[in-house]
Amino acid sequence: MNFWETFYKNKLALTGSAIVLLLFLVSIFAPLFAPYDPGQIDLKNVLLSPSLNHLFGTDQLGRDVLSRMIWGARISLKVGFVATGVAIIIGTLLGAIAGYYGGWIDAVIMRFVDVMLCFPTFFLILAVIAFLEPSIWNIMIIIGLTGWMGVTRLVRADFISLRERDFVQAARVIGAGDLRIIFVHILPNAMASILVAATLGIAGAILTESALSFLGIGVQPPTPSWGNILTAGKDNIDIAWWLSLYPGLAILITVVGYNLLGEGIRDSLDPRLKK
Amino acid sequence: MIPLLAGITVICFFVMRLAPGSPVDLETQMNPKSSVEMKERLKTLYELDKPIHQQYWSWLKKLGRGNLGISFASDHRPVTAKIMERIPITILLEFLSLLIIIAIAIPIGVLSAVHQDSLFDKMTGVFVFIGFAIPTFWLALLLMIFFGIHLAWLPISGLRSLNYEYLTAWGQFVDLARHLVLPVFISAFGGLAGLSRYMRANMLEVIRQDYIMTARAKGLSERDVIYKHALRNALLPAITILGLSIPGLIGGSVIFETVFAIPGMGQLFYMAVMARDYPTVMGILLIGAILTLVGNLIADVSYAVADPRIRIS
């Protein structure tokens, strides 16, 4: 059975794709979907509980929570993709070099991975942010810079098992250089595990960004993000439950969506991995 | 172990170099009386006039003496002392969370493997999936709203009530325990999903082994087969997973200690980051990495103790 046939029969994977697709649509058409301007302050209507006018209520400045969440979807999408992109590029390059060349190069890279894994990731991210400004670009890059180690291990393992295979030998015999062998011959065969790691990585990056924004060191107000709406939820925890409930639900559903999609892709690409 | 430790210090030193401006600027820019000569003297004092590898070496020598520098916060206390007074709280919380993770995740994993595809297995599967995806700080908020405000059963911040001083010893213990329930549960929650799923996979693999069939064939009860023969072998790799979950637990302490206002290392770290108290940030980053290293070492040693096959001669 080919990839699409298997994927199509996997209901959970389809659910995941539907969630992810919906998030894309909401992000792209945020200005159309949002009933209000997400930054519009209305001090006469602060902390209104959910009603027909404001489906998810209003926050402490009278802004419409639903509209802020719709715009917040854009932020998580952006953070998820950029952070994961950075992690995948670094992880793939280092993993490919380590796995292909082996020897002392491999030893140095893998010791570096071990050292990085000693740091509690969240500590490392916070420490770097303490030294830089917490802008959205810094956040995305830092999440990426601290999240590539797993990808390196995966890609390295793939390269080690592939580098002695016949097709690689054949390429070497007809005179292909190292770069060509790495990128044209071996890498495409390692794409499956990279794709799965990327999908699951997006979920992780979104969770990390929301936690950072919740602590006030991620996406800075007034830019709406699911995490910083939850900060307002904590500040008004005894009077406004809707500020805490809905953004968290959005994060949960998004992360579930990417996880389902990632596991679905893995099962369809390689049925042997299916548990 | 030693190369890892060296690598950790190199990365810490590198992160420290990211700071905008030098320590000299930080101390003099607010002082109108600072002169060029004074800046030079400070530069010599901080050894900023020396090449970078010498700076690293002298920083390392100070570390060896347990000197992490002086905090930039208004109390100007040594960083080592500030961290030391908060570490026991964080370690206590992490330890309790690990106990809870072990006590809940292992039975869940074993039972769902033994009763594969049963209703219990499916329900825990959903639980595990949500456990992987739920933001813990959000779960903390929901539990605070429900148990702390709606039902008013549990306190939602700090470690002690206002009347703590006037309670009996038992009362103080109960008070502390009530304050710990939510933070420990939240801290454990993230690890629960991972370990129970791992235990399930291990157990499924072990049950298919030949020696389990042998045990059944010689007429042992199902109970003995599962809990004596299979469980022991499935438990071993779980030790490694517990070791690997330590950085996550320590990193998570920033979130739950901040949410629940618990005066531990995570909260100190958060406050130091917000106040740009660089020496404290660096100190905690270093300590966090060393704690992780020690945790992994303990996991490796316990693995060797538990499994005679991998003991190194």
mmCIF file of C-alpha atoms in Angstrom, chain A residues 12 111-112 114-134 153 207-208 210-212 214-217 226-227 230-231 233-235 237-253 255-257 259-261 263 266 275, chain B residues 3-9 11-12 15-20 129-130 132-138 140-142 144-145 149 156 197 200-201 246-248 250-255 258-260 265-266 269-270 272-274 276 278 281-282 284-290 292-293 296:
data_model
loop_
_atom_site.group_PDB
_atom_site.id
_atom_site.type_symbol
_atom_site.label_atom_id
_atom_site.label_comp_id
_atom_site.label_asym_id
_atom_site.label_seq_id
_atom_site.Cartn_x
_atom_site.Cartn_y
_atom_site.Cartn_z
ATOM 1 C CA LEU A 12 -6.731 9.811 13.769
ATOM 2 C CA ARG A 111 29.600 14.954 22.735
ATOM 3 C CA PHE A 112 28.265 18.427 21.975
ATOM 4 C CA ASP A 114 25.278 15.213 25.117
ATOM 5 C CA VAL A 115 26.374 18.472 26.726
ATOM 6 C CA MET A 116 23.389 20.362 25.302
ATOM 7 C CA LEU A 117 21.049 17.665 26.595
ATOM 8 C CA CYS A 118 22.345 18.233 30.134
ATOM 9 C CA PHE A 119 20.758 21.654 30.216
ATOM 10 C CA PRO A 120 17.104 21.751 31.147
ATOM 11 C CA THR A 121 15.872 23.252 27.829
ATOM 12 C CA PHE A 122 13.574 25.715 29.501
ATOM 13 C CA PHE A 123 16.470 27.024 31.638
ATOM 14 C CA LEU A 124 18.667 27.505 28.594
ATOM 15 C CA ILE A 125 15.938 29.371 26.712
ATOM 16 C CA LEU A 126 15.241 31.638 29.687
ATOM 17 C CA ALA A 127 18.936 32.351 30.240
ATOM 18 C CA VAL A 128 19.449 33.402 26.633
ATOM 19 C CA ILE A 129 16.300 35.533 26.698
ATOM 20 C CA ALA A 130 17.564 37.253 29.848
ATOM 21 C CA PHE A 131 20.507 38.492 27.790
ATOM 22 C CA LEU A 132 18.572 39.373 24.623
ATOM 23 C CA GLU A 133 15.339 41.255 24.084
ATOM 24 C CA PRO A 134 12.253 39.009 24.203
ATOM 25 C CA ARG A 153 20.493 11.772 16.718
ATOM 26 C CA LEU A 207 3.873 24.562 23.770
ATOM 27 C CA THR A 208 7.180 26.238 24.651
ATOM 28 C CA SER A 210 2.871 29.559 25.018
ATOM 29 C CA ALA A 211 4.679 28.850 28.300
ATOM 30 C CA LEU A 212 7.187 31.670 27.648
ATOM 31 C CA PHE A 214 2.467 33.071 29.753
ATOM 32 C CA LEU A 215 5.470 33.964 31.922
ATOM 33 C CA GLY A 216 5.701 37.334 30.158
ATOM 34 C CA ILE A 217 9.018 36.597 28.448
ATOM 35 C CA TRP A 226 -2.517 32.281 23.397
ATOM 36 C CA GLY A 227 0.094 32.287 26.119
ATOM 37 C CA LEU A 230 -3.551 33.131 29.745
ATOM 38 C CA THR A 231 -1.411 35.568 31.761
ATOM 39 C CA GLY A 233 -6.394 34.692 32.941
ATOM 40 C CA LYS A 234 -4.065 34.123 35.875
ATOM 41 C CA ASP A 235 -4.282 37.761 36.979
ATOM 42 C CA ILE A 237 -8.308 33.950 38.041
ATOM 43 C CA ASP A 238 -11.038 34.488 40.630
ATOM 44 C CA ILE A 239 -13.382 36.519 38.392
ATOM 45 C CA ALA A 240 -12.825 35.592 34.746
ATOM 46 C CA TRP A 241 -12.550 31.839 34.067
ATOM 47 C CA TRP A 242 -13.080 32.337 30.320
ATOM 48 C CA LEU A 243 -9.706 34.052 30.012
ATOM 49 C CA SER A 244 -8.082 30.875 31.344
ATOM 50 C CA LEU A 245 -10.243 28.231 29.696
ATOM 51 C CA TYR A 246 -10.419 29.025 25.963
ATOM 52 C CA PRO A 247 -6.809 29.919 25.030
ATOM 53 C CA GLY A 248 -5.534 26.807 26.825
ATOM 54 C CA LEU A 249 -8.079 24.695 24.981
ATOM 55 C CA ALA A 250 -6.832 26.186 21.710
ATOM 56 C CA ILE A 251 -3.227 25.228 22.586
ATOM 57 C CA LEU A 252 -4.295 21.716 23.603
ATOM 58 C CA ILE A 253 -6.276 21.119 20.391
ATOM 59 C CA VAL A 255 -0.819 20.350 19.850
ATOM 60 C CA VAL A 256 -3.052 17.273 19.670
ATOM 61 C CA GLY A 257 -3.583 18.055 15.966
ATOM 62 C CA ASN A 259 0.879 15.116 17.261
ATOM 63 C CA LEU A 260 -1.852 13.102 15.503
ATOM 64 C CA LEU A 261 -0.611 14.273 12.130
ATOM 65 C CA GLU A 263 2.147 9.934 14.241
ATOM 66 C CA ARG A 266 5.079 7.998 10.681
ATOM 67 C CA LYS A 275 2.994 0.155 17.592
ATOM 68 C CA PRO B 3 34.131 16.112 29.632
ATOM 69 C CA LEU B 4 30.394 16.767 30.030
ATOM 70 C CA LEU B 5 31.066 19.007 33.019
ATOM 71 C CA ALA B 6 33.721 20.883 31.061
ATOM 72 C CA GLY B 7 31.328 21.260 28.130
ATOM 73 C CA ILE B 8 28.612 22.594 30.428
ATOM 74 C CA THR B 9 30.930 25.287 31.795
ATOM 75 C CA ILE B 11 28.399 26.726 27.162
ATOM 76 C CA CYS B 12 27.559 28.694 30.320
ATOM 77 C CA VAL B 15 25.901 32.335 27.080
ATOM 78 C CA MET B 16 27.318 34.796 29.629
ATOM 79 C CA ARG B 17 29.191 36.524 26.796
ATOM 80 C CA LEU B 18 25.861 37.323 25.115
ATOM 81 C CA ALA B 19 25.194 40.017 27.700
ATOM 82 C CA PRO B 20 24.947 43.439 26.098
ATOM 83 C CA PHE B 129 -2.198 11.555 24.380
ATOM 84 C CA ILE B 130 -3.749 14.507 26.158
ATOM 85 C CA PHE B 132 1.573 14.930 26.032
ATOM 86 C CA ALA B 133 -0.318 17.870 24.569
ATOM 87 C CA ILE B 134 -1.643 19.758 27.576
ATOM 88 C CA PRO B 135 0.220 22.904 28.627
ATOM 89 C CA THR B 136 0.996 22.255 32.300
ATOM 90 C CA PHE B 137 0.617 25.888 33.292
ATOM 91 C CA TRP B 138 -2.879 25.852 31.841
ATOM 92 C CA ALA B 140 -2.405 24.484 36.832
ATOM 93 C CA LEU B 141 -4.726 27.434 36.213
ATOM 94 C CA LEU B 142 -7.748 25.158 35.738
ATOM 95 C CA MET B 144 -6.469 26.468 40.822
ATOM 96 C CA ILE B 145 -9.860 27.709 39.627
ATOM 97 C CA ILE B 149 -11.471 28.981 44.164
ATOM 98 C CA ILE B 156 -3.298 28.120 45.559
ATOM 99 C CA ARG B 197 3.453 4.877 27.628
ATOM 100 C CA ARG B 200 3.306 -0.219 28.282
ATOM 101 C CA ALA B 201 5.591 -0.629 25.282
ATOM 102 C CA ILE B 246 14.951 14.990 35.179
ATOM 103 C CA PRO B 247 15.867 17.975 32.947
ATOM 104 C CA GLY B 248 12.193 18.357 32.054
ATOM 105 C CA ILE B 250 13.863 20.899 36.643
ATOM 106 C CA GLY B 251 12.998 23.094 33.651
ATOM 107 C CA GLY B 252 9.308 22.836 34.529
ATOM 108 C CA SER B 253 10.040 24.115 38.036
ATOM 109 C CA VAL B 254 10.251 27.636 36.599
ATOM 110 C CA ILE B 255 6.641 27.395 35.463
ATOM 111 C CA THR B 258 6.052 30.869 39.407
ATOM 112 C CA VAL B 259 2.374 29.943 39.041
ATOM 113 C CA PHE B 260 2.068 28.709 42.625
ATOM 114 C CA MET B 265 15.079 27.689 42.565
ATOM 115 C CA GLY B 266 12.726 27.939 39.567
ATOM 116 C CA PHE B 269 15.478 31.892 38.176
ATOM 117 C CA TYR B 270 12.350 33.558 36.819
ATOM 118 C CA ALA B 272 16.535 36.816 38.042
ATOM 119 C CA VAL B 273 15.641 36.662 34.336
ATOM 120 C CA MET B 274 13.042 39.412 34.715
ATOM 121 C CA ARG B 276 18.419 40.805 34.346
ATOM 122 C CA TYR B 278 23.057 37.949 35.174
ATOM 123 C CA VAL B 281 20.898 33.502 35.931
ATOM 124 C CA MET B 282 24.276 31.985 35.104
ATOM 125 C CA ILE B 284 21.196 28.634 38.241
ATOM 126 C CA LEU B 285 21.792 27.594 34.631
ATOM 127 C CA LEU B 286 24.995 25.900 35.744
ATOM 128 C CA ILE B 287 23.430 24.292 38.825
ATOM 129 C CA GLY B 288 20.462 23.075 36.749
ATOM 130 C CA ALA B 289 22.820 21.343 34.318
ATOM 131 C CA ILE B 290 24.866 19.819 37.122
ATOM 132 C CA THR B 292 20.705 16.906 35.567
ATOM 133 C CA LEU B 293 24.119 15.316 35.261
ATOM 134 C CA ASN B 296 21.548 10.796 35.115
#
